[in-house]
Short mmCIF file of C-alpha atoms and ligand atoms in Angstrom, two decimals:
data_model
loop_
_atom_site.label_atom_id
_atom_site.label_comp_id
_atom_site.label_asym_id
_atom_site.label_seq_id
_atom_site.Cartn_x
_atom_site.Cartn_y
_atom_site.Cartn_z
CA UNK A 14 4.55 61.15 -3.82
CA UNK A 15 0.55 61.57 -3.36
CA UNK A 16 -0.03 62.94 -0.03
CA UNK A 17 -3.23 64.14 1.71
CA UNK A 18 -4.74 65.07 4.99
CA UNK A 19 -4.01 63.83 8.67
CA UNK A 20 -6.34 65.95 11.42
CA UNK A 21 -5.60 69.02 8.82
CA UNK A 22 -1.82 68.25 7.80
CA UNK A 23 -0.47 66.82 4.87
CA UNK A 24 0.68 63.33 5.13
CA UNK A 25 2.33 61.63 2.77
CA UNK A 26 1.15 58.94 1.66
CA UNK A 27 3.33 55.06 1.19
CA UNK A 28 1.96 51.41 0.22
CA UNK A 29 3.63 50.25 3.46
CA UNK A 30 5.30 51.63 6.30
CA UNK A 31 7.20 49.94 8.67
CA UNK A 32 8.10 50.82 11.91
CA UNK A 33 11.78 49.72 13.72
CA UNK A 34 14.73 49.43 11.25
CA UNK A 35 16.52 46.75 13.36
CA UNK A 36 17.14 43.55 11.70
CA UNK A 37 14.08 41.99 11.14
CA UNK A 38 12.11 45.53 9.71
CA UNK A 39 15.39 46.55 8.00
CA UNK A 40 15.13 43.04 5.74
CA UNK A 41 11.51 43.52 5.19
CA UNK A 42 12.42 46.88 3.35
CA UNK A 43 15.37 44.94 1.61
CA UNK A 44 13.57 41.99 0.34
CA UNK A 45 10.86 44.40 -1.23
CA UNK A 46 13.66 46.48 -2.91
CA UNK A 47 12.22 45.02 -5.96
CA UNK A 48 9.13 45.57 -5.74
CA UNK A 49 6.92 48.39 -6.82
CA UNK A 50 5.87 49.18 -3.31
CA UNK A 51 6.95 52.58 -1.45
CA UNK A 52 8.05 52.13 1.56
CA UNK A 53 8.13 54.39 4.70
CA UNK A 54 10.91 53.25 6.82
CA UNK A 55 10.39 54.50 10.68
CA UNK A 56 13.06 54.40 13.19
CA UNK A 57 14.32 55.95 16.53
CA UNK A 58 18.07 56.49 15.27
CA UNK A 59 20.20 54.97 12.74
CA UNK A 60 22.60 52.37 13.00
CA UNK A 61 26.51 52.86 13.17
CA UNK A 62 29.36 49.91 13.53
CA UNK A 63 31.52 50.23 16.69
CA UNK A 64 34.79 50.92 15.78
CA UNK A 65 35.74 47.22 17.34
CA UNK A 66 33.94 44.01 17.96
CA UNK A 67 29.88 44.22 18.38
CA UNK A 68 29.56 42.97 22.00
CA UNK A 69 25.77 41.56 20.53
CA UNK A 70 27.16 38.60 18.59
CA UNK A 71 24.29 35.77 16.94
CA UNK A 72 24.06 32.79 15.93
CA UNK A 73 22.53 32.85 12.03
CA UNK A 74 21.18 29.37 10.72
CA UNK A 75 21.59 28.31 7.58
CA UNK A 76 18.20 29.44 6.62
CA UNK A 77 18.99 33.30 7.60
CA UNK A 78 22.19 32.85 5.26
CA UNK A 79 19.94 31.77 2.69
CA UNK A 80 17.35 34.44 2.91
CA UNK A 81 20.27 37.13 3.01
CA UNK A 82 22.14 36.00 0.31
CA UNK A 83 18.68 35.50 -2.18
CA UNK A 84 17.81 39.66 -0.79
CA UNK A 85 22.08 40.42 -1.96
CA UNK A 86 23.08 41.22 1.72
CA UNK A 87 25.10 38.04 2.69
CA UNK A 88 27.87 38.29 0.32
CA UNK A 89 28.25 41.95 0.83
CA UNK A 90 29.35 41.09 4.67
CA UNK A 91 32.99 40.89 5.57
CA UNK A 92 33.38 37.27 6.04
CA UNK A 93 36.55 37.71 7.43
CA UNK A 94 34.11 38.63 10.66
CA UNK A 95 31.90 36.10 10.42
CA UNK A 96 32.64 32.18 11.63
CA UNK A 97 30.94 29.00 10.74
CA UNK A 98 30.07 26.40 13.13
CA UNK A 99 31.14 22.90 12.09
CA UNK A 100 30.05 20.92 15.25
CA UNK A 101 28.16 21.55 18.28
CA UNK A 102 28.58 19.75 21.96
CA UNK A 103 25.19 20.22 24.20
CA UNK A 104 27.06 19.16 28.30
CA UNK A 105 24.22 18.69 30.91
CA UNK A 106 24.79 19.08 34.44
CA UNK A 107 24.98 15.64 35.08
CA UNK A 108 26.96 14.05 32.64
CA UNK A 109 24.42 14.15 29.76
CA UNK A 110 26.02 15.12 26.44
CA UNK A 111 24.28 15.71 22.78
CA UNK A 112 26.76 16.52 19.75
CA UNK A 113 25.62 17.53 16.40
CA UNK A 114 28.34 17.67 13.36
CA UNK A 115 27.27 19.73 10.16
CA UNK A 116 28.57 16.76 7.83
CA UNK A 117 26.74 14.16 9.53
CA UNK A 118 23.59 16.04 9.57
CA UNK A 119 23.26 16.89 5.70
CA UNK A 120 24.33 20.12 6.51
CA UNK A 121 27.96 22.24 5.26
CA UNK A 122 27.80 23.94 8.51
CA UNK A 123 25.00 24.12 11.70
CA UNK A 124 25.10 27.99 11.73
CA UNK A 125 27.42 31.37 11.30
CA UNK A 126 28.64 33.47 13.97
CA UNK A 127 28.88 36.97 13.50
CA UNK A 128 28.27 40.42 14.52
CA UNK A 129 24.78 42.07 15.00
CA UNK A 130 26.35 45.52 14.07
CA UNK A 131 27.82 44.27 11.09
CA UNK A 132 24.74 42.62 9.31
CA UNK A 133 22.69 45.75 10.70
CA UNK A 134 24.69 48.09 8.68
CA UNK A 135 24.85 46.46 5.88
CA UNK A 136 21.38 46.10 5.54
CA UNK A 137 21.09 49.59 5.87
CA UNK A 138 23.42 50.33 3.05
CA UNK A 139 21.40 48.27 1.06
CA UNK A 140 18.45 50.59 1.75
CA UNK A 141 20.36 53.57 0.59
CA UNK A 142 20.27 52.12 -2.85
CA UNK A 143 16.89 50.94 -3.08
CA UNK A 144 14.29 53.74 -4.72
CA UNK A 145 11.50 52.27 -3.59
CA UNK A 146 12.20 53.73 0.64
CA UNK A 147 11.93 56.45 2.38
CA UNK A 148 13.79 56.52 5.83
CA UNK A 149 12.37 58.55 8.58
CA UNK A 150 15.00 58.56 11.51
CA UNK A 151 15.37 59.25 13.98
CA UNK A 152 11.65 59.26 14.59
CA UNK A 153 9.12 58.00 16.87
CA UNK A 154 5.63 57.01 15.95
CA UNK A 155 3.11 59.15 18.23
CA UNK A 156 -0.19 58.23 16.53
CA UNK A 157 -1.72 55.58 14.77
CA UNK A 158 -5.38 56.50 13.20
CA UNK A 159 -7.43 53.75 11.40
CA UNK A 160 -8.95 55.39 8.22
CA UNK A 161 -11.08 52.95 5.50
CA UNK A 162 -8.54 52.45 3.05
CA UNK A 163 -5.11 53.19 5.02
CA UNK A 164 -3.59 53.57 8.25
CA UNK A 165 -2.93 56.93 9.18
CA UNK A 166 0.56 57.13 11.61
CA UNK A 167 1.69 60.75 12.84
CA UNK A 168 5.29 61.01 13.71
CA UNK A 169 6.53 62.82 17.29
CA UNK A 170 7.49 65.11 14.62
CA UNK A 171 4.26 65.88 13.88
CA UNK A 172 4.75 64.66 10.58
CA UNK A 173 1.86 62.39 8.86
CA UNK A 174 2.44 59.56 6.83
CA UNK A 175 -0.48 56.86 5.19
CA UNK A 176 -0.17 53.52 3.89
CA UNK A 177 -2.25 50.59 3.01
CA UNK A 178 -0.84 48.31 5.61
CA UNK A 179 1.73 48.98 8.83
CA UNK A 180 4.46 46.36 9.67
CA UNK A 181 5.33 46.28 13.57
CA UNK A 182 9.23 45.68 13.67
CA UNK A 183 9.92 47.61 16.44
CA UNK A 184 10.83 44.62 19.08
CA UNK A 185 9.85 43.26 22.09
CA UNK A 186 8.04 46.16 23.69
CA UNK A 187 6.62 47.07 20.49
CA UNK A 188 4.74 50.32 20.54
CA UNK A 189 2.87 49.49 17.24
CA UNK A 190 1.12 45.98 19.18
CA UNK A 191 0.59 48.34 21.90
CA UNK A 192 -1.25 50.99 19.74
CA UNK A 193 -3.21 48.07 18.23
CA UNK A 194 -4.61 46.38 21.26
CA UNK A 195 -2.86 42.96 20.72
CA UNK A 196 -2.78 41.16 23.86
CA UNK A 197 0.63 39.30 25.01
CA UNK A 198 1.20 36.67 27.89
CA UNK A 199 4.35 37.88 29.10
CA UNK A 200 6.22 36.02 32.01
CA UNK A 201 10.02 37.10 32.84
CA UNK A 202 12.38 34.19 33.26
CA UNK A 203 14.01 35.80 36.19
CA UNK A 204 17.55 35.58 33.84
CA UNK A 205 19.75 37.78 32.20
CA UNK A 206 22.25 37.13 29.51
CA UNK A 207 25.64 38.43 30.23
CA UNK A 208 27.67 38.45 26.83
CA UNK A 209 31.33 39.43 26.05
CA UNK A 210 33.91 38.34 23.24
CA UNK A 211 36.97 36.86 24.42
CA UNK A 212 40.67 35.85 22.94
CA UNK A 213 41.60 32.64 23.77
CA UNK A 214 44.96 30.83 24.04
CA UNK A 215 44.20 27.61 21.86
CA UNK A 216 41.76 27.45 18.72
CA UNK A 217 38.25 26.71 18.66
CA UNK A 218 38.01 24.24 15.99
CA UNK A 219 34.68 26.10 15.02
CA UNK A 220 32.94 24.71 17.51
CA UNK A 221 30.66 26.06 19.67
CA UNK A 222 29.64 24.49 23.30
CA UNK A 223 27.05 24.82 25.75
CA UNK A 224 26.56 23.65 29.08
CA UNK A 225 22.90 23.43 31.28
CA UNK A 226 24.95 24.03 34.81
CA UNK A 227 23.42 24.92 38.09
CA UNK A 228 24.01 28.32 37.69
CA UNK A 229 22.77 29.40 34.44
CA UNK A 230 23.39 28.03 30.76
CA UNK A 231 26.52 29.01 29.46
CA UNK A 232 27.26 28.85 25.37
CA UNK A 233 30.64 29.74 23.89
CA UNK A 234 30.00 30.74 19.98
CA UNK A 235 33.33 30.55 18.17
CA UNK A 236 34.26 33.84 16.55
CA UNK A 237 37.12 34.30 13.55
CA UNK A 238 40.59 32.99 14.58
CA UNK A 239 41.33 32.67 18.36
CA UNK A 240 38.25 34.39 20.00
CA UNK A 241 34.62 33.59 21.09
CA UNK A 242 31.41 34.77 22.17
CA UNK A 243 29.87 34.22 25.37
CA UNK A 244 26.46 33.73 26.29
CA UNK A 245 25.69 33.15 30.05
CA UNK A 246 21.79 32.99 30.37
CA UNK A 247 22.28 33.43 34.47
CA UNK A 248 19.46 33.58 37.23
CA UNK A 249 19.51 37.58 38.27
CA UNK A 250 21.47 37.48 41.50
CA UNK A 251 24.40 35.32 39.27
CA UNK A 252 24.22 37.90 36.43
CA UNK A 253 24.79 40.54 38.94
CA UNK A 254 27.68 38.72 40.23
CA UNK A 255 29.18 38.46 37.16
CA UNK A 256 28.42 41.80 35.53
CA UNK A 257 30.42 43.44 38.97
CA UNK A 258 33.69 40.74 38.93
CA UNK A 259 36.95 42.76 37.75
CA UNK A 260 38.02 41.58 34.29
CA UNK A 261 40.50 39.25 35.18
CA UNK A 262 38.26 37.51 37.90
CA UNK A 263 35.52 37.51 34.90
CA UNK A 264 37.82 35.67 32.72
CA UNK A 265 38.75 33.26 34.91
CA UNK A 266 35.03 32.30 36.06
CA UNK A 267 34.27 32.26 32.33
CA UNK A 268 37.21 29.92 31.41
CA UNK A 269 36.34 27.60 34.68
CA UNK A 270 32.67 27.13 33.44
CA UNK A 271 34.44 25.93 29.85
CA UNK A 272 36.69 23.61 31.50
CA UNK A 273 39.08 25.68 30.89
CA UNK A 274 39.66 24.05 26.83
CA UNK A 275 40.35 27.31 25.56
CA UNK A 276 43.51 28.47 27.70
CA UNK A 277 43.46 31.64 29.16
CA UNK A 278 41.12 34.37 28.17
CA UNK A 279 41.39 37.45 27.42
CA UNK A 280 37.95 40.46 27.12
CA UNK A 281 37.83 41.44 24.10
CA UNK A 282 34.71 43.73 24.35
CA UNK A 283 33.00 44.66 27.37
CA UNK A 284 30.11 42.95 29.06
CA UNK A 285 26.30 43.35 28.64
CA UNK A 286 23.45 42.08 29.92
CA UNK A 287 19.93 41.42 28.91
CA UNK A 288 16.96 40.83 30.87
CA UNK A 289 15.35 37.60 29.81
CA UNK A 290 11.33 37.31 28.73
CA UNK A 291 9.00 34.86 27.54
CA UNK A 292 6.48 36.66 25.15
CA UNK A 293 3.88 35.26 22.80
CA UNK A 294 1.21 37.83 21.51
CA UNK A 295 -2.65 36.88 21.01
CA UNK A 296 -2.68 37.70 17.24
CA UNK A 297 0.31 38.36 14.71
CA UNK A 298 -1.91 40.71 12.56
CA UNK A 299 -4.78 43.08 13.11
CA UNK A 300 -6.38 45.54 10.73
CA UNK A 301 -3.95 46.91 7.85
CA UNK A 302 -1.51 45.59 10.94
CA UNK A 303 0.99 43.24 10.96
CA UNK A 304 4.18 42.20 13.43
CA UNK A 305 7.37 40.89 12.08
CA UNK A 306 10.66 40.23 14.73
CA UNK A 307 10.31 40.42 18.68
CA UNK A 308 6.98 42.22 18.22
CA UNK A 309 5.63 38.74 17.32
CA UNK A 310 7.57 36.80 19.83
CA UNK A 311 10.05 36.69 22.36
CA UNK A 312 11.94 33.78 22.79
CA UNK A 313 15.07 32.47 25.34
CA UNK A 314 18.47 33.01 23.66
CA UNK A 315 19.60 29.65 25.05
CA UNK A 316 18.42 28.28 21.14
CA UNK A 317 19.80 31.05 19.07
CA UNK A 318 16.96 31.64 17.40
CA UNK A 319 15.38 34.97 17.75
CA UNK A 320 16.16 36.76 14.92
CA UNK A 321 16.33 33.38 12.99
CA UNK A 322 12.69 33.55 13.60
CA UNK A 323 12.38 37.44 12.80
CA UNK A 324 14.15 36.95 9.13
CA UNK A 325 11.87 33.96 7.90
CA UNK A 326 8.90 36.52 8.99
CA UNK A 327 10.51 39.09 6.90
CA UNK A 328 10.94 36.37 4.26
CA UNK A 329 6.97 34.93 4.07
CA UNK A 330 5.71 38.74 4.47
CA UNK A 331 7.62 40.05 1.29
CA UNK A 332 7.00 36.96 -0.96
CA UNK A 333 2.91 37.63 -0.46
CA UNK A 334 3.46 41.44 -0.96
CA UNK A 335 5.41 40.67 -3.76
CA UNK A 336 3.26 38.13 -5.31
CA UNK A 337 0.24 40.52 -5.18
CA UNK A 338 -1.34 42.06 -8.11
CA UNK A 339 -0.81 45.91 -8.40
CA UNK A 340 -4.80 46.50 -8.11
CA UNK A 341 -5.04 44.38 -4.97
CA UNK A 342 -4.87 46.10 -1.69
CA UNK A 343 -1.63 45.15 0.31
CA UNK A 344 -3.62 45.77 3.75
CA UNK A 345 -6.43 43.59 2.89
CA UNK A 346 -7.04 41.12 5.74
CA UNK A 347 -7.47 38.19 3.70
CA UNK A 348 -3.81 38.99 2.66
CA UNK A 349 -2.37 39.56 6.28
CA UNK A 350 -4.02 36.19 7.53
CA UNK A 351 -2.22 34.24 4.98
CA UNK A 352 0.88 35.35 6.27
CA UNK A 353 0.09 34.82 9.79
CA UNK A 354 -1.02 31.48 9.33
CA UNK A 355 2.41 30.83 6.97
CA UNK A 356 4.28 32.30 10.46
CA UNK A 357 2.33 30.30 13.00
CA UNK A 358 3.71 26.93 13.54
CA UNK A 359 7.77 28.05 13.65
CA UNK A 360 7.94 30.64 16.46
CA UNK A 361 5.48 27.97 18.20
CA UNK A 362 7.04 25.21 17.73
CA UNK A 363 11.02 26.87 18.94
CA UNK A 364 9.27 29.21 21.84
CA UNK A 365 7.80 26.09 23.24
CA UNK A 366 10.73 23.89 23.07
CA UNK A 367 12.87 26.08 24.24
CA UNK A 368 11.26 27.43 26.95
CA UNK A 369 10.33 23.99 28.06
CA UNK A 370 14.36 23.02 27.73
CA UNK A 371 15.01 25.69 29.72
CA UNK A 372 12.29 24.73 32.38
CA UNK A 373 13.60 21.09 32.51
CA UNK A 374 16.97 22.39 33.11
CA UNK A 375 16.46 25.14 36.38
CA UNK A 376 14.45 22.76 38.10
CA UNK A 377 16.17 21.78 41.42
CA UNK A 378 13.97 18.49 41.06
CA UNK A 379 16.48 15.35 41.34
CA UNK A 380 14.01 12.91 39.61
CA UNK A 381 13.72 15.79 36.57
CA UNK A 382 17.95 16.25 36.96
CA UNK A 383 18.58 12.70 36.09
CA UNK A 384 15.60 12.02 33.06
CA UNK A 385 17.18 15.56 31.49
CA UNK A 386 20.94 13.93 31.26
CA UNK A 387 19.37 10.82 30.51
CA UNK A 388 17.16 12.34 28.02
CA UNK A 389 20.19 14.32 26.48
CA UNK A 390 22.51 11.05 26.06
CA UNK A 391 19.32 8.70 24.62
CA UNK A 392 18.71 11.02 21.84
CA UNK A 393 22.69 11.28 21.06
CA UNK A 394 21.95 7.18 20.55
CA UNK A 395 19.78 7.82 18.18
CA UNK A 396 21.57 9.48 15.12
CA UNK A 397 18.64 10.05 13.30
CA UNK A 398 16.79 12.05 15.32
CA UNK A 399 19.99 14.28 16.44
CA UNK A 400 20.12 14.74 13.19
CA UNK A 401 16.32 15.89 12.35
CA UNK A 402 16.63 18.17 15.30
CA UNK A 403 20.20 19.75 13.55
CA UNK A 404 18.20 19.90 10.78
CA UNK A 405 15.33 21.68 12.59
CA UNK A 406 16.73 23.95 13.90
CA UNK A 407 19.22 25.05 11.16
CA UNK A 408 16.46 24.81 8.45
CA UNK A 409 13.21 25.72 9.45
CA UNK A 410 9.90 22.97 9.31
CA UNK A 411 9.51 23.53 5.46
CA UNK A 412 13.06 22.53 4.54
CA UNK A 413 13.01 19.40 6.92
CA UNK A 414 12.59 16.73 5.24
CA UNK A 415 12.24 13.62 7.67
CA UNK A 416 12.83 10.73 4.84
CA UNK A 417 16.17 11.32 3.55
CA UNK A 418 17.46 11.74 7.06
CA UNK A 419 16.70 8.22 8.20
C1 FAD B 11 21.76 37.89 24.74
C2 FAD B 11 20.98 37.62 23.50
C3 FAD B 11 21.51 36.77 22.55
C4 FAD B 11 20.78 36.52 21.39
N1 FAD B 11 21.33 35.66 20.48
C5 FAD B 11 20.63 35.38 19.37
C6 FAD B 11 21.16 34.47 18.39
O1 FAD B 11 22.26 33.92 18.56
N2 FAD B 11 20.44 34.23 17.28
C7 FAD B 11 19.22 34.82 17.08
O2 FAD B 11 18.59 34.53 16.06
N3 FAD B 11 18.71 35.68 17.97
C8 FAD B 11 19.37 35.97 19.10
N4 FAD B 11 18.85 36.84 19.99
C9 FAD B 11 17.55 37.48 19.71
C10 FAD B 11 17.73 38.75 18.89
O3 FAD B 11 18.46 39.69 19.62
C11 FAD B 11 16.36 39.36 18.57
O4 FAD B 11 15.50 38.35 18.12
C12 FAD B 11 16.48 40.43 17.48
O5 FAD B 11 17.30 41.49 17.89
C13 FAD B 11 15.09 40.98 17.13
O6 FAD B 11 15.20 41.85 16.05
P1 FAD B 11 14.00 42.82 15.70
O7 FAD B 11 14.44 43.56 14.49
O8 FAD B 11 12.72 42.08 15.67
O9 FAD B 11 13.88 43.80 16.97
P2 FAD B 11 14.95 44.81 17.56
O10 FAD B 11 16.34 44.35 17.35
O11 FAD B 11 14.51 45.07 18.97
O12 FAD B 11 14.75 46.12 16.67
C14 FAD B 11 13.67 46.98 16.85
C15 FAD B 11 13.95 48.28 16.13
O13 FAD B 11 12.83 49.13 16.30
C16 FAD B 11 13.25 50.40 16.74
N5 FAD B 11 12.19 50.93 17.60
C17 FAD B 11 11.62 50.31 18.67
N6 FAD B 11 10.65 51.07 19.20
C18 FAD B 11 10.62 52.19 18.44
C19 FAD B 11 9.84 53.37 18.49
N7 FAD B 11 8.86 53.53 19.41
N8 FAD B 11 10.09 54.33 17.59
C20 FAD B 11 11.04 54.17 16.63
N9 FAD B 11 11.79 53.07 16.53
C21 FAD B 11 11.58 52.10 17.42
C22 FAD B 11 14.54 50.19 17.48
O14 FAD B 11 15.36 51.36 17.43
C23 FAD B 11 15.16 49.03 16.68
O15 FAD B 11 15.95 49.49 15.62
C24 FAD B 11 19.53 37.11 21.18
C25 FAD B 11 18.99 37.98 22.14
C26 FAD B 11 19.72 38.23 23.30
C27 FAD B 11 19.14 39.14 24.34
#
């Protein structure tokens, strides 16, 4: 390893660094395994699996799957911990209804359920056996210097590392866009999402539900055998509410907003919650600079599509590192502009309709209350349009392909 000078220390000296080893950042370094980059991996603490369930449970499209399995992650996960979703009911809060079924939209399922922790670890694993990456954690970056040919980042640690170009992974409050300058617009949405796995008395079917009610939106994601996740986006006061109910009360108030379909529940994990944001930044890439993940956008959980979002980034990033030549300069602008105009239309596209979903449904506006239902129950008329937005959603706009569907 070359290394030279930071403010009179040595630094050592990478093609890339990247800094936050959570999902998104973690498959970066994975899907350049092969490459002949080295890689600095930054990261405030490693990952461990709880001994149980992961209370952070996600949704995974189709796409995801595909990425992992072409980067040799996927088929290293336990499957016996992961669920696929064969059909999907959307319940509005006034009778509306949308349903989606994998078969009928192309697709051999709309998404996988499974554990955050689970896919996290495993994706560190694979680092361990990659040569090409050199994991510095914990760590904090302190200090990010701009030099002609590399960017010069100086650990809390006061340890120095270089590199060509800098990935931001390191989520929404992302210290890397903050050292950077790039602007956000930023607007809370007042929510938080209360999660917690549950047993349940009668099977899921592998379907997952979600309901637009007046107090929140509430999505059951079916888990392996008789147990699901919950995910209650709730207005702050409701969140509280539910965060303080004793378990059984919980339960019950989780089983009532279900209909009850499920049987009894039982908690499986215990309860978190998440305060909810709306984030879009000015730029995804600045000088030898660019944001993969929640650095590059924040997005409602009500569409499942966060990290969704933060993989394909991971995905387009490595394929134009990989494709360059080994005299070209990974940090070159040229280079990073390609990849945030590749990464441009997809986060737009999914923070935009969701966050306008999830505008239509908290308005208390009764002319707005009916057109949603309405809206909702039209497009379920219209097969081939539930089916592009299935399709959408689960594949990504390069992989939809409007013909065939009609
Ligand atoms: C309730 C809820 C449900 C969700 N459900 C889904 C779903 O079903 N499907 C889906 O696709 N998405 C879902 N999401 C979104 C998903 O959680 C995020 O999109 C995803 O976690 C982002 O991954 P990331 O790697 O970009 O960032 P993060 O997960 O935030 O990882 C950032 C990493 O950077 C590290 N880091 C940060 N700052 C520093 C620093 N200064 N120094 C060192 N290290 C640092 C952190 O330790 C961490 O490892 C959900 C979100 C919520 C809140």
């Amino acid at each position: 390893m070359k290394s030279f000078d930071i403010g009179g220390m040595q630094a050592m000296d990478f093609d890339l660094i990247i800094v936050g080893g959570g999902l998104a950042g973690a498959a970066l370094a994975v899907a350049l395994g092969k490459s002949r980059l080295k890689i600095a991996l930054v990261d405030g603490a490693r990952p461990q699996k709880a001994a149980g369930w992961d209370t952070r449970i996600y949704a995974y499209t189709p796409a995801s799957a595909r990425f992992l399995q072409d980067i040799g992650v996927w088929e290293r996960l336990d499957h016996a911990r992961l669920c696929p979703v064969d059909y999907m009911e959307v319940h509005g809060d006034r009778g509306g209804r949308l349903d989606f079924a994998a078969r009928e939209c192309g697709l051999t399922e709309l998404a996988w359920i499974g554990e955050a922790d689970l896919l996290l670890t495993e994706l560190w694993e694979s680092l361990t056996r990659q040569h090409n990456v050199t994991v510095f954690a914990p760590a904090a970056p302190a200090r990010l210097d701009h030099g002609t040919h590399a960017v010069e980042l100086t650990l809390d640690d006061g340890r120095g590392l270089s590199a060509a170009l800098l990935v931001g992974a390191d989520g929404r409050d992302s210290w890397v866009r903050q050292a950077v300058g790039i602007k956000t617009h930023s607007r809370p949405y007042h929510q938080q999402a209360v999660v917690a796995n549950f047993r349940c008395e009668h099977f899921h079917r592998r379907v997952a539900w979600q309901w637009f009610r007046a107090d929140g939106v509430v999505a059951w994601l079916p888990l392996p055998g008789n147990m699901f996740s919950l995910v209650w986006s709730a207005p702050d006061e409701i969140a509280a509410e539910l965060m303080a109910l004793p378990d059984e009360a919980f339960c019950q108030r989780v089983a009532a907003a279900g209909g009850c379909r499920l049987g009894g529940l039982a908690l499986e994990t215990p309860r978190a919650a998440f305060a909810l944001r709306f984030m879009r930044v000015a730029d995804t890439v600045a000088a030898r600079v660019a944001l993969v993940g929640d650095a590059a956008h924040a997005i409602h959980p009500l569409s499942g599509h966060g990290i969704n979002l933060g993989f394909q980034d991971a995905r387009s990033l490595a394929e134009l590192l990989i494709a360059t030549e080994p005299w070209q300069d990974v940090g070159e602008f040229g280079l990073l502009r390609r990849h945030a105009r590749a990464r441009a239309e997809e986060p737009f596209m999914l923070q935009y309709a969701t966050d306008g979903i999830h505008r239509l449904f908290a308005s208390r506006n009764p002319v707005l209350g009916c057109a949603r239902n309405v809206g909702l129950s039209l497009t379920a008329r219209l097969p081939p349009l539930t089916r592009l937005l299935a399709r959408y959603a689960a594949q990504g706009p390069h992989e939809t392909h409007i013909l065939p569907v009609f």
